[in-house]
Coordinates of C-alpha atoms and ligand atoms in Angstrom, one line a residue:
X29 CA -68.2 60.9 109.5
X30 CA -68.3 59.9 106.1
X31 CA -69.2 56.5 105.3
X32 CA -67.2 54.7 102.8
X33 CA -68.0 51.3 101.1
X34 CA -64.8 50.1 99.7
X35 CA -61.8 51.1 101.5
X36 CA -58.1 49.7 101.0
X37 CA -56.3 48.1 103.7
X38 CA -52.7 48.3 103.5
X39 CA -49.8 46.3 105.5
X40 CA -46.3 45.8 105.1
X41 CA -43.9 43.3 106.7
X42 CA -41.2 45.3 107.7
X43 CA -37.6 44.1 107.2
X44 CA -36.9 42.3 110.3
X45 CA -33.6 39.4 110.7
X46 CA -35.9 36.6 111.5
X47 CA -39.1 37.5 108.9
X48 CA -41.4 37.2 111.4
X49 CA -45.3 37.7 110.2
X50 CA -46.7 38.8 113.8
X51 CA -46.0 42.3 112.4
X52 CA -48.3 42.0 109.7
X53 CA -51.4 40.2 111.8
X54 CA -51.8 43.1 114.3
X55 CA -51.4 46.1 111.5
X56 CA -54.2 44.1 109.8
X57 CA -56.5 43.6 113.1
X58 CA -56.1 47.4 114.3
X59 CA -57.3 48.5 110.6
X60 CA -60.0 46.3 110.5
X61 CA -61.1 47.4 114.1
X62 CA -60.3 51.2 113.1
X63 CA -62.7 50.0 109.7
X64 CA -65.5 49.1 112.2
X65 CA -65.6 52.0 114.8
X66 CA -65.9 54.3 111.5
X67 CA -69.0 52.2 110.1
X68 CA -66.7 51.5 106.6
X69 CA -66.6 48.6 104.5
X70 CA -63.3 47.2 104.1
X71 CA -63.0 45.7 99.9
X72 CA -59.7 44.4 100.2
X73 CA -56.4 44.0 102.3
X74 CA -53.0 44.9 100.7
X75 CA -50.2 42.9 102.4
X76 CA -46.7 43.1 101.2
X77 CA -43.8 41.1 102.2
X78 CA -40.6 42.1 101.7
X79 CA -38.7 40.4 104.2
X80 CA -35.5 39.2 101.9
X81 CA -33.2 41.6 102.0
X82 CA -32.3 40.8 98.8
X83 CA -35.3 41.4 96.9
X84 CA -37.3 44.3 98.6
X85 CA -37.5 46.6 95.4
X86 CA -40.6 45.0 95.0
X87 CA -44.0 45.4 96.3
X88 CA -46.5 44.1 94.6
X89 CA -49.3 44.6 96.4
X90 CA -49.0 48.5 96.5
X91 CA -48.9 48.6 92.8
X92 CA -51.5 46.7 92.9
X93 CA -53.4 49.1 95.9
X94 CA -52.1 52.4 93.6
X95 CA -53.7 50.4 90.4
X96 CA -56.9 50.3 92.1
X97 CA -57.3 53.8 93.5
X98 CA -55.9 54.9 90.2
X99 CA -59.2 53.6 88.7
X100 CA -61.6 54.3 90.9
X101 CA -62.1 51.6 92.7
X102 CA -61.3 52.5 96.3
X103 CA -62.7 55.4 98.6
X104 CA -60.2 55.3 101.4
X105 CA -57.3 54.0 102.8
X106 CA -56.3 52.6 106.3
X107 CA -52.9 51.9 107.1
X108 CA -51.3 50.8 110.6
X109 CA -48.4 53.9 110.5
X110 CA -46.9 55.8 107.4
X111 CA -43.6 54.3 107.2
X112 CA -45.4 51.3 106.6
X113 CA -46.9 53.0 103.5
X114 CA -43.9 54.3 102.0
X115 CA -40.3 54.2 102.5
X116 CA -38.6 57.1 100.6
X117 CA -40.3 60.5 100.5
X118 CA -40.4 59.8 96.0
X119 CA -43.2 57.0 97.4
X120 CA -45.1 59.5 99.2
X121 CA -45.6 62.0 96.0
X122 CA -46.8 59.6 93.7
X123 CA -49.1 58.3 96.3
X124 CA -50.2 61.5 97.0
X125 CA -50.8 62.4 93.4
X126 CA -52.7 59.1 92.3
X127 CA -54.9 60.0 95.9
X128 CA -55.4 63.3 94.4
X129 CA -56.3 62.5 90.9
X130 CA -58.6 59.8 92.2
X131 CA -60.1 62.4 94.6
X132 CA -59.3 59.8 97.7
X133 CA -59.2 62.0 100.8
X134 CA -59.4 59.8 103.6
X135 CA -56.3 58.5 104.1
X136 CA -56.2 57.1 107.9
X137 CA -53.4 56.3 109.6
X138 CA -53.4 54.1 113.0
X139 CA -50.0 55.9 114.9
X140 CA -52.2 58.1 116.8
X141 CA -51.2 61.3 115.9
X142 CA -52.4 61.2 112.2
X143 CA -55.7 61.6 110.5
X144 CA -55.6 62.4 107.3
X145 CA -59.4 63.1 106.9
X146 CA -59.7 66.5 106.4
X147 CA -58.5 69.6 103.6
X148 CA -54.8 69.3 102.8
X149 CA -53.8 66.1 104.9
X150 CA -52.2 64.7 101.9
X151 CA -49.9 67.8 102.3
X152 CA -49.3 67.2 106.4
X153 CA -48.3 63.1 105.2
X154 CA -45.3 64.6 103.0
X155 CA -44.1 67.1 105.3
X156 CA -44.6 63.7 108.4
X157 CA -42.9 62.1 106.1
X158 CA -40.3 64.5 105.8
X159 CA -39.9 64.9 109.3
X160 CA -39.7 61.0 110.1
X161 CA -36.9 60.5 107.2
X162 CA -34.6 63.1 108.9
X163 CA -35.7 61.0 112.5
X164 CA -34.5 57.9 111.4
X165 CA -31.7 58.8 108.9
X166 CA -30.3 60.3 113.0
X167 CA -30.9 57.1 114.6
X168 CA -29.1 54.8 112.5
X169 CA -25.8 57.5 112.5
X170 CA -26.0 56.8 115.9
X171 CA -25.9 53.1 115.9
X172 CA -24.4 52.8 112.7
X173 CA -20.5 52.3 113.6
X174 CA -21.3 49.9 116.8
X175 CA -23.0 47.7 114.6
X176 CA -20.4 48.3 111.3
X177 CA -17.8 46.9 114.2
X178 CA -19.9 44.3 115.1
X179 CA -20.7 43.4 112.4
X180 CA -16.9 43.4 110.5
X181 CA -15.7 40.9 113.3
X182 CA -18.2 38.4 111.5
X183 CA -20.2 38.5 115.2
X184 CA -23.7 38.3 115.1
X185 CA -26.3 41.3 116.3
X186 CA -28.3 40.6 119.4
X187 CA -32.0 41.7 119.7
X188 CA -34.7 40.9 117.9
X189 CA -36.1 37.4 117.2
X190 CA -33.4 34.6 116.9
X191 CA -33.2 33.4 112.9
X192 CA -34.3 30.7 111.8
X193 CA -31.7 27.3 112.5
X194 CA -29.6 29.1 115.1
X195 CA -30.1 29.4 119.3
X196 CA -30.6 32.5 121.2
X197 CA -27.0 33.0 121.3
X198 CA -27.8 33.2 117.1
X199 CA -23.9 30.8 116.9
X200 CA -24.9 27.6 117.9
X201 CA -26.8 25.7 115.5
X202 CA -30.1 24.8 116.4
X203 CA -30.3 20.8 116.7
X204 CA -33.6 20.5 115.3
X205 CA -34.0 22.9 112.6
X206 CA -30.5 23.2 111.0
X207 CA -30.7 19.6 109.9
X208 CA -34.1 20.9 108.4
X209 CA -32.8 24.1 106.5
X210 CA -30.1 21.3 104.8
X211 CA -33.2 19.0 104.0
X212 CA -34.8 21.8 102.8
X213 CA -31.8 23.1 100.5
X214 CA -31.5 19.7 99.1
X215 CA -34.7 19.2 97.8
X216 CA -35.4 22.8 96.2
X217 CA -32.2 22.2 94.5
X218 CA -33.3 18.9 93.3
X219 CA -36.1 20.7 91.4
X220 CA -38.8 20.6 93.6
X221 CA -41.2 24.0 94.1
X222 CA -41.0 26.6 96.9
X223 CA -44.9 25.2 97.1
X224 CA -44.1 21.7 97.6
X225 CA -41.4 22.2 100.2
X226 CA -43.9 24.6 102.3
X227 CA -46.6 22.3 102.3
X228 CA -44.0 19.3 103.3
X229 CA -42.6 21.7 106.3
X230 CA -46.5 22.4 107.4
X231 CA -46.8 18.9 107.1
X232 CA -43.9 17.8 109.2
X233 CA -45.1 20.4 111.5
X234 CA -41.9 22.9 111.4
X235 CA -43.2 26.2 112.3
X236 CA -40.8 29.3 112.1
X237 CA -39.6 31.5 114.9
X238 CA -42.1 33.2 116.2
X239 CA -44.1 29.9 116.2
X240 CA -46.6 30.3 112.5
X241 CA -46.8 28.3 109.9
X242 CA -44.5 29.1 106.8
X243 CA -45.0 30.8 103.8
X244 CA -43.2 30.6 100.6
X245 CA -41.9 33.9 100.9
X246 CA -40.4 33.0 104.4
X247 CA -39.0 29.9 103.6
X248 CA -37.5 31.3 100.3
X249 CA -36.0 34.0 102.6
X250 CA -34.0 31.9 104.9
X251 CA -32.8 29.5 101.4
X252 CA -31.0 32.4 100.6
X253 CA -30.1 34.4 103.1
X254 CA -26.0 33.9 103.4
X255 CA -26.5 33.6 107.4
X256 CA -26.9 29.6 106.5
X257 CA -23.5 29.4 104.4
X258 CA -21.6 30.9 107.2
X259 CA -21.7 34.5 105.6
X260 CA -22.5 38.1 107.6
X261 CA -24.6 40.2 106.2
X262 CA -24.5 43.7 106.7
X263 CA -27.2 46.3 105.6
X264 CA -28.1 43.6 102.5
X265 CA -24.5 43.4 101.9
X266 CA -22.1 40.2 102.6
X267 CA -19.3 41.7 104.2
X268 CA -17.1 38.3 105.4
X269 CA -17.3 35.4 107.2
X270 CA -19.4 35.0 109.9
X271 CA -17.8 33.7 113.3
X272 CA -20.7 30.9 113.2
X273 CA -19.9 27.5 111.4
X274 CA -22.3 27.1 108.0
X275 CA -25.3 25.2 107.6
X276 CA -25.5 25.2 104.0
X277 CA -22.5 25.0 101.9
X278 CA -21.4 28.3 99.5
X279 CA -21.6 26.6 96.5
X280 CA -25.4 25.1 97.6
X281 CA -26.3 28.9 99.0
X282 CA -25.3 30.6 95.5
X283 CA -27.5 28.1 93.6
X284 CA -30.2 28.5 95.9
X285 CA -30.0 32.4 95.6
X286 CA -29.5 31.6 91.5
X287 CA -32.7 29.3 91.8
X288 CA -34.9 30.9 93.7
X289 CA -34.5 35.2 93.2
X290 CA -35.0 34.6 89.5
X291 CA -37.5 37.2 88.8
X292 CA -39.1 35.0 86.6
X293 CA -39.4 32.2 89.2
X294 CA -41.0 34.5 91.9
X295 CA -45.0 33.3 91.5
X296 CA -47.0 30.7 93.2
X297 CA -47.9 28.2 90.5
X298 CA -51.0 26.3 91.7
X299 CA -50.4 22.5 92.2
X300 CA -50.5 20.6 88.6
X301 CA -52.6 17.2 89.2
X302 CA -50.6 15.7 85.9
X303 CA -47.1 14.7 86.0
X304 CA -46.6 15.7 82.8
X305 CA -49.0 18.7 82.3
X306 CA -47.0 21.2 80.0
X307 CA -44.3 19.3 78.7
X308 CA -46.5 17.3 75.8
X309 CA -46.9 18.3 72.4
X310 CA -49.5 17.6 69.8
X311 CA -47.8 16.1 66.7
X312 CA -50.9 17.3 64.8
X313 CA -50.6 21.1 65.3
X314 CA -48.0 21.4 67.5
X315 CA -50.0 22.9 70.5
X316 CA -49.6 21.8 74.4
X317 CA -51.5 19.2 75.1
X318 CA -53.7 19.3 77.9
X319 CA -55.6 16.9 80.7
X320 CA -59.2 15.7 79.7
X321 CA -60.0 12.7 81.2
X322 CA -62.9 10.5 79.6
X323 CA -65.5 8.2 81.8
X324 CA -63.0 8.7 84.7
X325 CA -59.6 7.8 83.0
X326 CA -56.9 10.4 82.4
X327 CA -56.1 11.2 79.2
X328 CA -53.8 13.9 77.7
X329 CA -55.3 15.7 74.5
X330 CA -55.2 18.6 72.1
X331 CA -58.4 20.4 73.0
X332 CA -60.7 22.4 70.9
X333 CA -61.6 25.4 72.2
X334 CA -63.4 28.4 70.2
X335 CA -61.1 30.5 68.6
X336 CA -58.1 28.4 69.4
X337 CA -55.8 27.2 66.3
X338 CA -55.7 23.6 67.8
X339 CA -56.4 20.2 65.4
X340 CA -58.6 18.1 68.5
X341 CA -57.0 14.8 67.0
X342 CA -54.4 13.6 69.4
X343 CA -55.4 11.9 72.6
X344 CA -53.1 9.4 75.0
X345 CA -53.8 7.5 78.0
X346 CA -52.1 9.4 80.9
X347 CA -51.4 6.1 82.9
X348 CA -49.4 3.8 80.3
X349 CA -47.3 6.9 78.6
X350 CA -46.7 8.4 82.5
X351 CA -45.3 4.9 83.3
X352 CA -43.0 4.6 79.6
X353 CA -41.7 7.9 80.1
X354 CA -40.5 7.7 83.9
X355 CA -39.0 4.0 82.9
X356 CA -37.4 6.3 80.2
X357 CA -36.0 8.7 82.3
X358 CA -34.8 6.5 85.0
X359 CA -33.1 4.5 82.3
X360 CA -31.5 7.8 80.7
X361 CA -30.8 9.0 84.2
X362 CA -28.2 5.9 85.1
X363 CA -27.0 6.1 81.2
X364 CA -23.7 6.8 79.9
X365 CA -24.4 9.6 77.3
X366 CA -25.9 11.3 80.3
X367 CA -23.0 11.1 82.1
X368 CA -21.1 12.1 78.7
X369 CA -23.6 15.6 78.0
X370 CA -23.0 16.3 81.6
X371 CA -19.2 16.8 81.0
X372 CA -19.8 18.6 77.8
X373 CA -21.9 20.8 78.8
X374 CA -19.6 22.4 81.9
X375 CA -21.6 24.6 84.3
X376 CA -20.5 28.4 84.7
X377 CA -21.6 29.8 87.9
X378 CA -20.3 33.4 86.9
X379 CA -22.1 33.7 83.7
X380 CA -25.6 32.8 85.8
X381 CA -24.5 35.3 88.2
X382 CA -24.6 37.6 85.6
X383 CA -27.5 36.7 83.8
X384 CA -29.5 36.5 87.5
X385 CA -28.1 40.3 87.5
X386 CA -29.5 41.1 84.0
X387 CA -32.4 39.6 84.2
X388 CA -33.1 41.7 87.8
X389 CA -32.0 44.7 86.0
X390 CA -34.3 44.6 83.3
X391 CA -37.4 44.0 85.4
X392 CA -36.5 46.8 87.3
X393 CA -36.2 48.7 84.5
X394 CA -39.7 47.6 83.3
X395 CA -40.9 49.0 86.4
X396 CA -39.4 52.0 85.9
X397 CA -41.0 52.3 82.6
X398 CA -44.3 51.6 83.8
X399 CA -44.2 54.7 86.2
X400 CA -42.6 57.0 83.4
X401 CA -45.9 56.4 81.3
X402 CA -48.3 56.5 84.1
X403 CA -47.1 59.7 85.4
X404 CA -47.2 60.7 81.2
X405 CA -43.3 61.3 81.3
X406 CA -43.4 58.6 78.3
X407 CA -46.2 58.3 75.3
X408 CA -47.7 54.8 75.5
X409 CA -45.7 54.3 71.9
X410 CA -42.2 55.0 73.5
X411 CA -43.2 52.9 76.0
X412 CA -44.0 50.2 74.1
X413 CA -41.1 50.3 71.6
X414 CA -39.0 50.4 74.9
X415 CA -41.0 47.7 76.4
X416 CA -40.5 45.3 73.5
X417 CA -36.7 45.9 73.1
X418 CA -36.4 45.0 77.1
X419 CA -38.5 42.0 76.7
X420 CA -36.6 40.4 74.0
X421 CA -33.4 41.1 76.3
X422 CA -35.5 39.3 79.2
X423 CA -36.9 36.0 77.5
X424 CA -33.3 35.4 75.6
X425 CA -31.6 35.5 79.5
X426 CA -34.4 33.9 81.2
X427 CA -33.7 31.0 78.5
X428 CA -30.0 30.8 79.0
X429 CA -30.5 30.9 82.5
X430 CA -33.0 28.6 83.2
X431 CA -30.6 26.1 80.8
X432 CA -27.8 27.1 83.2
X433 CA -29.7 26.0 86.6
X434 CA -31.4 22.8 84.5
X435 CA -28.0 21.5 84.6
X436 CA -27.7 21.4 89.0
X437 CA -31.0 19.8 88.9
X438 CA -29.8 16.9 86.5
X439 CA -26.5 16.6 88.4
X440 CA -28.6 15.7 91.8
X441 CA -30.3 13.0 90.4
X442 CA -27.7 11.4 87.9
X443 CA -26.9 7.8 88.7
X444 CA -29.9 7.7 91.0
X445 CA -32.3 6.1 87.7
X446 CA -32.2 2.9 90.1
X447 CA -32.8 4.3 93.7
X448 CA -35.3 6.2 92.5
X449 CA -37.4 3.3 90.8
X450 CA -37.6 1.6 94.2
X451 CA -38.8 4.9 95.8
X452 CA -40.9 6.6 93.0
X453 CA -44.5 5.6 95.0
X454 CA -43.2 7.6 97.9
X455 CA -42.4 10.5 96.0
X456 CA -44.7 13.5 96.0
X457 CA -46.0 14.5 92.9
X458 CA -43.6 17.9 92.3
X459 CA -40.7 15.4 93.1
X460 CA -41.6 13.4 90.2
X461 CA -41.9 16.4 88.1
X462 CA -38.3 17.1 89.1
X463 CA -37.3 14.2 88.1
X464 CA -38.4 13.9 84.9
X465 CA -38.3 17.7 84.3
X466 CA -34.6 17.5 84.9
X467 CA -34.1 15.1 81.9
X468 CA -37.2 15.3 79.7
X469 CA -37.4 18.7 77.8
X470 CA -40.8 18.0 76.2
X471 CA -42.4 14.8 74.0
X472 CA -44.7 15.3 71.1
X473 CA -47.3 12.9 70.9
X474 CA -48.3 11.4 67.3
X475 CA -51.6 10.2 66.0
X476 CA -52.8 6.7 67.0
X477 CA -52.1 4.7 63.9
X478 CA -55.2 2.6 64.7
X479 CA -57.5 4.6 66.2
X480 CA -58.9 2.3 69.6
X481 CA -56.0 0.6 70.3
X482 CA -55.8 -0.7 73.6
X483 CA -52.4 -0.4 74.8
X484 CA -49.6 2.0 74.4
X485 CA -48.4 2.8 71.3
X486 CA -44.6 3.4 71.9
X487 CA -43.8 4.6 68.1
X488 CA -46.2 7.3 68.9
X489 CA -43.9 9.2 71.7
X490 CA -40.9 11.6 70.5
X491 CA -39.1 12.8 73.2
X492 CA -36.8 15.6 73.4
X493 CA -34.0 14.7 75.5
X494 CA -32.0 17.6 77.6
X495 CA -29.7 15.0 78.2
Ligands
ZN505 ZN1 -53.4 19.1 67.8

């Protein structure tokens, strides 16, 4: 047997009601033992989750695996069972091609009756492939109308896991965890991160289902799937109202699905450790300013850095501007000309709902792209000048958009300026950025007038106010 020293290890979490991970742990464990008995060095594991179904278009993780082999960089590939690999025959070519250009022949698949080790296995996968399509597309005629009925009466479907806030008899609500789906809903529409609200569930010791910890993925998946606002769902399509009573009201579940499946919002930023890390300008040259603290004290500053157009001559305190800005925006928060820009500025649910739909649109078309120049159905300068035009679509929406959603957060916290002075210590740091994200756009910072000065300077902070 060939020995291979940097083989790919791909697993997918299959689209299951309750977006369970134990799945994904055992595809992972019988390709790393499968790995071992073969003497080959596994170089990375591949794991996609696409358990909204909502948003499973994407998996970045096999672009990511197709990316590598592409170049070079992996000798094999190990994967649990094929439909795991690819879900529409289309899949299956281009993976067979990139294999094939690459020279990758060992292609190893853990169902048993598989191994695609030898001469033309590629070819055996499609015509597998083929095979299981036709299997399945039989299967699901078959139970297809029982669960259309079922599922038309607004009934729940048995089997499976129970989701996540309901008991076995998936009707009732569950009495510990509904109350913590509405806590959850609350705060991520108050502005704070998928990240933040993770780590507080882990914390509070909530684990899902199947007894793990959560994920951002998971928890994002149960905010917005319409189960919690009282809504059945029905092959990723709401098709009525569900015979359970909702957890989550329908206006709170569209904002959450608004909030949350914006393609643009769908990374893992790591923690910030400033509360006002990106929002700081440099009156000097305009640039962000960044954290550089001096003999242990915080300080924002521009920075110099090689190459970089920054001036280096505007530095602040963090502490005493941190504390004058959130005294600012708790003021501004209880304020009538907040309450006045509020009214102005009138929300419009259906033109986010569009723009959330554009915005999905495009990416998928910048996918689409992507594949039409790497399979050279596109010259890299059509692609570009396509590429550009789409982009320019995609940063005007995201803009309007994200103006759109700013508006929900600000309504959560307005008239709240007091009650959140008395609890600001308690808040976690992302809350705080909430806060004062939802009324501070940005501040520039000025020069110090006199260079030394001890305390804060308040003619030296011009804020830019959202409202
Ligand atoms: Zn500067």
């Amino acid at each position: 047997m060939p020995t291979r020293s940097a083989v790919a290890v791909y697993a997918r979490i299959s689209q299951d009601r309750s977006g369970e991970e134990l799945g994904v742990k055992r595809q992972l464990a019988d390709c790393r033992a499968e790995a071992d008995r073969r003497g080959w060095v596994v170089a990375e594991e591949y794991v996609d989750d696409d358990v909204s179904a909502w948003s499973g278009r994407r998996r970045p993780a096999y672009e990511r695996m197709l990316t590598d082999i592409a170049e070079g960089r992996r000798d094999a590939v190990i994967v649990w069972h094929m439909d795991r690999l690819h879900r529409r025959p289309i899949e299956l070519e281009q993976f067979a091609d990139t294999c094939t250009r690459a020279e990758l022949r060992d292609v190893v698949t853990l169902s048993g009756d598989v191994d695609l080790a030898h001469g033309d296995g590629l070819l055996l996968a499609r015509l597998l492939a083929a095979v299981a399509a036709n299997a399945s597309d039989a299967t699901r005629r078959r139970g297809a109308r029982k669960a259309q009925e079922i599922a038309e009466s607004g009934r729940p479907m048995m089997g499976g896991p129970r989701p996540f806030g309901f008991t076995e008899d998936r009707v009732t609500h569950h009495p510990g965890e509904a109350p913590v789906i509405r806590e959850t809903a609350a705060r991520v529409l108050a502005g704070e991160s998928l990240t933040s609200v993770t780590r507080w569930l882990d914390e509070a010791g909530v684990r899902t289902v199947g007894g793990n910890p959560w994920r951002t993925q998971t928890v994002r998946a149960f905010l917005t799937n319409p189960r919690m606002w009282g809504m059945r769902v029905h092959r990723g399509q709401v098709i009525g109202p569900a015979v359970w009573e909702p957890i989550l009201t329908p206006e709170q579940g569209e904002r959450l699905r608004r909030v949350l499946l914006d393609p643009a919002r769908r990374t893992n930023r790591t923690a910030r450790r400033y509360l006002l890390s990106g929002m700081l300008r440099c009156g000097g040259c305009g640039s962000t300013l960044h954290s550089t603290p001096q003999n242990g004290r915080r300080r924002y500053g521009c920075t110099q850095a090689p190459g970089a157009r920054t001036c280096g001559g505007v530095f602040i305190y963090a502490d005493l501007l941190e504390e004058f800005i959130v005294e600012a925006v708790l003021f501004r928060l209880d304020s009538p000309e907040a309450h006045r820009a509020m009214l102005e500025a009138p929300g419009d649910d259906a033109r986010a709902a569009d723009l959330a739909e554009a915005i999905s649109a495009d990416t998928d078309r910048m996918e689409d792209l992507a594949t039409m120049f790497a399979d050279g159905d596109i010259s890299a300068q059509e692609w570009k000048k396509a590429r550009d035009r789409i982009q320019a679509h995609l940063a005007a929406n995201r803009r309007e958009f994200a103006r759109l959603t700013q508006r929900d957060a600000v309504a959560d916290y307005l008239g709240k300026g007091d009650e959140l002075r008395g609890a600001w210590d308690s808040l976690n740091l992302s809350r705080q950025v909430a806060v004062v994200k939802a009324v501070l756009e940005s501040a520039t910072i000025l020069k110090a007038a006199t260079p030394g000065r001890r305390g804060l300077d308040p003619a030296r902070i011009v804020p830019t106010w959202r409202v």
